[in-house]
Short mmCIF file of C-alpha atoms in Angstrom, two decimals:
data_model
loop_
_atom_site.label_atom_id
_atom_site.label_comp_id
_atom_site.label_asym_id
_atom_site.label_seq_id
_atom_site.Cartn_x
_atom_site.Cartn_y
_atom_site.Cartn_z
CA MET A 11 -34.57 71.92 -5.82
CA ILE A 12 -33.80 72.83 -9.07
CA ASN A 13 -32.90 69.88 -11.64
CA GLU A 14 -30.12 71.89 -13.81
CA THR A 15 -28.67 69.64 -16.89
CA ARG A 16 -25.24 70.24 -18.10
CA GLY A 17 -24.49 71.63 -22.51
CA ARG A 18 -26.96 71.31 -24.82
CA ARG A 19 -30.56 69.48 -25.41
CA PRO A 20 -29.84 66.83 -27.51
CA VAL A 21 -31.64 67.28 -30.91
CA GLN A 22 -34.07 64.14 -31.49
CA GLU A 23 -35.04 65.55 -34.43
CA ILE A 24 -32.93 64.42 -37.71
CA THR A 25 -30.77 67.35 -39.67
CA ASP A 26 -30.94 67.55 -43.50
CA PRO A 27 -27.14 66.11 -43.49
CA GLN A 28 -28.74 62.76 -41.53
CA ARG A 29 -31.34 62.94 -43.49
CA ARG A 30 -29.05 62.59 -47.22
CA THR A 31 -27.08 60.00 -45.63
CA LEU A 32 -30.30 58.04 -44.25
CA LYS A 33 -31.55 58.19 -47.68
CA GLU A 34 -28.14 57.44 -49.45
CA ILE A 35 -28.50 54.04 -47.31
CA CYS A 36 -31.87 53.76 -48.36
CA ARG A 37 -31.21 53.74 -51.85
CA PHE A 38 -28.09 51.34 -51.44
CA ILE A 39 -30.13 48.50 -50.26
CA GLY A 40 -32.88 49.14 -53.02
CA GLU A 41 -29.92 48.68 -55.14
CA ARG A 42 -27.50 46.34 -53.84
CA GLY A 43 -30.48 44.20 -51.62
CA PHE A 44 -27.42 45.33 -48.23
CA PRO A 45 -26.44 48.05 -46.28
CA PRO A 46 -22.91 49.91 -47.39
CA THR A 47 -20.56 49.67 -45.55
CA MET A 48 -19.01 53.09 -43.55
CA LYS A 49 -16.20 53.69 -46.60
CA GLU A 50 -18.78 53.10 -49.16
CA LEU A 51 -20.97 55.26 -46.99
CA ALA A 52 -18.42 58.51 -46.91
CA ASP A 53 -17.45 57.78 -50.68
CA ILE A 54 -21.50 58.23 -51.28
CA LEU A 55 -21.51 61.22 -49.58
CA ARG A 56 -18.28 62.82 -50.36
CA ILE A 57 -17.03 62.96 -46.52
CA SER A 58 -14.82 61.47 -44.30
CA HIS A 59 -14.67 57.75 -42.49
CA SER A 60 -15.33 59.05 -39.81
CA SER A 61 -17.93 62.12 -40.12
CA ALA A 62 -20.14 59.31 -42.00
CA HIS A 63 -19.84 57.17 -38.89
CA ASP A 64 -20.80 60.05 -36.79
CA GLN A 65 -23.70 60.14 -39.18
CA VAL A 66 -24.80 56.72 -38.81
CA SER A 67 -23.92 56.53 -34.80
CA GLN A 68 -26.75 59.90 -34.69
CA LEU A 69 -29.24 57.87 -36.62
CA VAL A 70 -28.73 55.01 -34.51
CA ARG A 71 -29.45 57.26 -31.40
CA LYS A 72 -32.01 58.98 -32.77
CA GLY A 73 -33.98 55.26 -33.50
CA TYR A 74 -33.80 55.86 -37.06
CA MET A 75 -31.07 53.12 -37.90
CA LYS A 76 -29.87 49.86 -35.76
CA ARG A 77 -26.85 48.78 -36.41
CA GLU A 78 -25.22 44.74 -36.39
CA PRO A 79 -22.41 44.64 -33.88
CA ARG A 80 -19.57 42.88 -34.96
CA LYS A 81 -20.43 43.34 -38.81
CA ALA A 82 -19.12 45.34 -41.84
CA ARG A 83 -22.79 45.39 -43.76
CA GLY A 84 -25.22 45.56 -40.20
CA LEU A 85 -26.66 48.81 -40.77
CA MET A 86 -30.64 48.36 -40.39
CA ILE A 87 -33.01 50.83 -41.43
CA THR A 88 -35.63 50.83 -38.29
CA GLU A 89 -39.90 51.20 -39.20
CA LYS A 90 -39.33 55.06 -38.11
CA ALA A 91 -37.34 55.95 -41.03
CA ARG A 92 -39.64 53.65 -43.34
CA ASN A 93 -41.92 56.57 -42.14
CA LEU A 94 -39.62 58.77 -42.93
CA THR A 95 -38.67 57.87 -46.19
#
């Protein structure tokens, strides 16, 4: 029996846009003491709100960030991300 998977393999490495997103979130937290909202992050990165949300979702999936549900500023940097920056 052959184990076949469909679609592309998930990428666990962080991409350049994701690295930039993480860097800007860390900078924002360092300057203000709290994380940006998705709108603030989108404005900082000069991308759409949905693109900012996608970037954060990928960082959460890859273990670089955690999200607190139902909070506008519910992003947390993980130890994995601290070791990266």
